[in-house]
Coordinates of C-alpha atoms in Angstrom, one line a residue:
X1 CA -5.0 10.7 14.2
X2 CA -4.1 11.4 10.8
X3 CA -1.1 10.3 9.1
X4 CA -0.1 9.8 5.3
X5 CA 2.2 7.2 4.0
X6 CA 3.9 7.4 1.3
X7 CA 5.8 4.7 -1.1
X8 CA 7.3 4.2 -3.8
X9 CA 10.6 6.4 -4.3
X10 CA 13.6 4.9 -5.5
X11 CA 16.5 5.6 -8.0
X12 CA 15.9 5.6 -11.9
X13 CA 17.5 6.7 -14.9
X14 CA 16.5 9.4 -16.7
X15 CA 13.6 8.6 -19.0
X16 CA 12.5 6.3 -16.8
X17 CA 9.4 6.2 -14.3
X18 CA 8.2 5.5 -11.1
X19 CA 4.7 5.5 -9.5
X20 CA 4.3 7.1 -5.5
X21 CA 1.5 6.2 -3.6
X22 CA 0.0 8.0 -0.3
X23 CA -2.2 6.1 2.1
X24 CA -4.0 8.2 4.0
X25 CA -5.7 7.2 7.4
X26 CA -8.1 9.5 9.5
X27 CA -9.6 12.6 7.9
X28 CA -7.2 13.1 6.1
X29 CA -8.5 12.0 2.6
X30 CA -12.4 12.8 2.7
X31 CA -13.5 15.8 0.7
X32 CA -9.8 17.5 1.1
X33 CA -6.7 18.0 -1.5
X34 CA -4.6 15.8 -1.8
X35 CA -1.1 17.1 -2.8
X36 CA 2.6 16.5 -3.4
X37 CA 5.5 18.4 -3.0
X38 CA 9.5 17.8 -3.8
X39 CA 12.4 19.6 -1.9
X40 CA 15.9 19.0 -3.1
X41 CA 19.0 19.9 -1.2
X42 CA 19.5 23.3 -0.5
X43 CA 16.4 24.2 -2.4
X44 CA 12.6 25.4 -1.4
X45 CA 10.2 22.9 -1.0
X46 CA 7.6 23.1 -4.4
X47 CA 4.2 22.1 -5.1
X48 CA 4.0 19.1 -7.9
X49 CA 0.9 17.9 -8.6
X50 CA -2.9 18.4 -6.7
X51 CA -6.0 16.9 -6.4
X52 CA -9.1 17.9 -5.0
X53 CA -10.5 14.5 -3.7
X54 CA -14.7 15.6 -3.9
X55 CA -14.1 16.0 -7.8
X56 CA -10.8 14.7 -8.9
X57 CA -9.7 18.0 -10.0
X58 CA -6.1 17.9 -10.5
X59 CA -3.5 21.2 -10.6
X60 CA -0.1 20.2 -11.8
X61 CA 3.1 22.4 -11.6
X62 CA 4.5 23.5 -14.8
X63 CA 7.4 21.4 -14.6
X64 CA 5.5 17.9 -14.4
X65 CA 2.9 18.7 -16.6
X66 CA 2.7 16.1 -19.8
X67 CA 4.5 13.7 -17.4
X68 CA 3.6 13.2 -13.9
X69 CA -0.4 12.0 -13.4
X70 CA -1.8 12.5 -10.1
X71 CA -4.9 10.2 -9.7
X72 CA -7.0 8.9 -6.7
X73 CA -9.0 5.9 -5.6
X74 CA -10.9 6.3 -3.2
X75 CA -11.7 3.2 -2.0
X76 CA -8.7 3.1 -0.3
X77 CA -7.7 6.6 0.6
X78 CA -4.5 6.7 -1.5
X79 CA -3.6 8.7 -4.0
X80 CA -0.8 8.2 -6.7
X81 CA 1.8 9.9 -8.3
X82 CA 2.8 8.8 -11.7
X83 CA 5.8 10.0 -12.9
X84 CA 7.0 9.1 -16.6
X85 CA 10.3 10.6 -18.7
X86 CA 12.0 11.2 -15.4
X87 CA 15.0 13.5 -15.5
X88 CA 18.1 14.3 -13.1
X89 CA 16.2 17.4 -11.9
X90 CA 13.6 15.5 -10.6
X91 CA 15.9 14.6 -7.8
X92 CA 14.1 14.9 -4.9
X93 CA 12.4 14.0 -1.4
X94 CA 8.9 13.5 -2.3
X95 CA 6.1 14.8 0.3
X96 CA 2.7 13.6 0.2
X97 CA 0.6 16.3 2.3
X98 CA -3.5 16.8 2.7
X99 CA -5.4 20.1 2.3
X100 CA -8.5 20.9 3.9
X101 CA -10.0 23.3 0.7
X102 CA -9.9 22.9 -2.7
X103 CA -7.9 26.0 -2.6
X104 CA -5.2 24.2 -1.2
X105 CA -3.3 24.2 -4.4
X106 CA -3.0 28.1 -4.8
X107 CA -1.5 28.5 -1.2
X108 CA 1.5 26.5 -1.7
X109 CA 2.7 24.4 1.2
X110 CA 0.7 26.8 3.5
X111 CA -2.7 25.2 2.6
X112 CA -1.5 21.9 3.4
X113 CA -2.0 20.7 7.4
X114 CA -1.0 17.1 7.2
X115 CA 2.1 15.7 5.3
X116 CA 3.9 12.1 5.2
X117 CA 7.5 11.4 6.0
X118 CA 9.1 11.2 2.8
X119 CA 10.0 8.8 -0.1
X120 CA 13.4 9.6 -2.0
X121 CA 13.3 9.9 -5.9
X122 CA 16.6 9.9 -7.7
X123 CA 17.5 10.0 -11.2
X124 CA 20.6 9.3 -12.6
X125 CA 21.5 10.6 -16.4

C-alpha cells in the first residue's frame, strides 16, 4: 500500500520560511517523481516543484523558482520542500504526490497516481 505523508505546513509571515517533508512508504518513492502541488480556495490545483528520484532532477514552477528547493534523501524516502521569502500568495494547501515517469512533471497533476493528505501553508503580510 502506498501512502505519502506530508508535514510541516504552518502559518508565517511573509518573508519568512518553512520546510515540508513527504514520507513516502511502499513504491511510491523508488525510481518515480516526486512532486508537489498547492491549491488555494477557489483556485486550480498547480504543480510547484519536481523531482525525478533516479537522478535528482528537479523542475520548479515559475513562481517558486529562486525560492522553494525541492531535494531528496533517499535513505528515508522523503522528500523536502524548502520554501524561503514566503509571500501571502503562497497561501495554500500543500500536496505531496508520486509519479511513476520522469515525465511526470510535464503532465501536470495527471502524471501523478499517489498523493498525501495535505499540510496547510499560510502567510500573513
Amino acid at each position: 500500500q502506498v501512502q505519502l505523508m506530508e508535514s510541516g505546513g504552518g502559518s508565517v509571515q511573509a518573508g519568512g520560511s518553512l520546510r515540508l517533508s513527504c514520507a513516502a512508504s511502499g513504491h511510491a518513492y523508488s525510481g518515480n517523481s516526486m512532486g508537489w502541488f498547492r491549491q488555494a480556495p477557489g483556485k486550480e490545483r498547480e504543480g510547484v516543484a519536481s523531482i525525478y528520484i533516479l537522478v535528482g532532477s528537479t523542475y520548479y514552477a515559475d513562481s517558486v523558482k529562486g525560492r522553494f528547493t525541492i531535494s531528496q534523501d533517499n535513505a528515508k524516502n522523503t522528500v523536502f520542500l524548502q520554501m524561503n521569502s514566503l509571500k501571502p500568495e503562497d497561501t495554500a494547501m500543500y500536496y505531496c504526490a508520486a509519479g511513476a515517469s520522469r515525465s511526470s512533471w510535464w503532465r501536470g497533476a495527471y502524471g501523478y497516481n499517489y498523493w498525501g493528505q495535505g499540510t496547510q501553508v499560510t502567510v500573513s503580510s
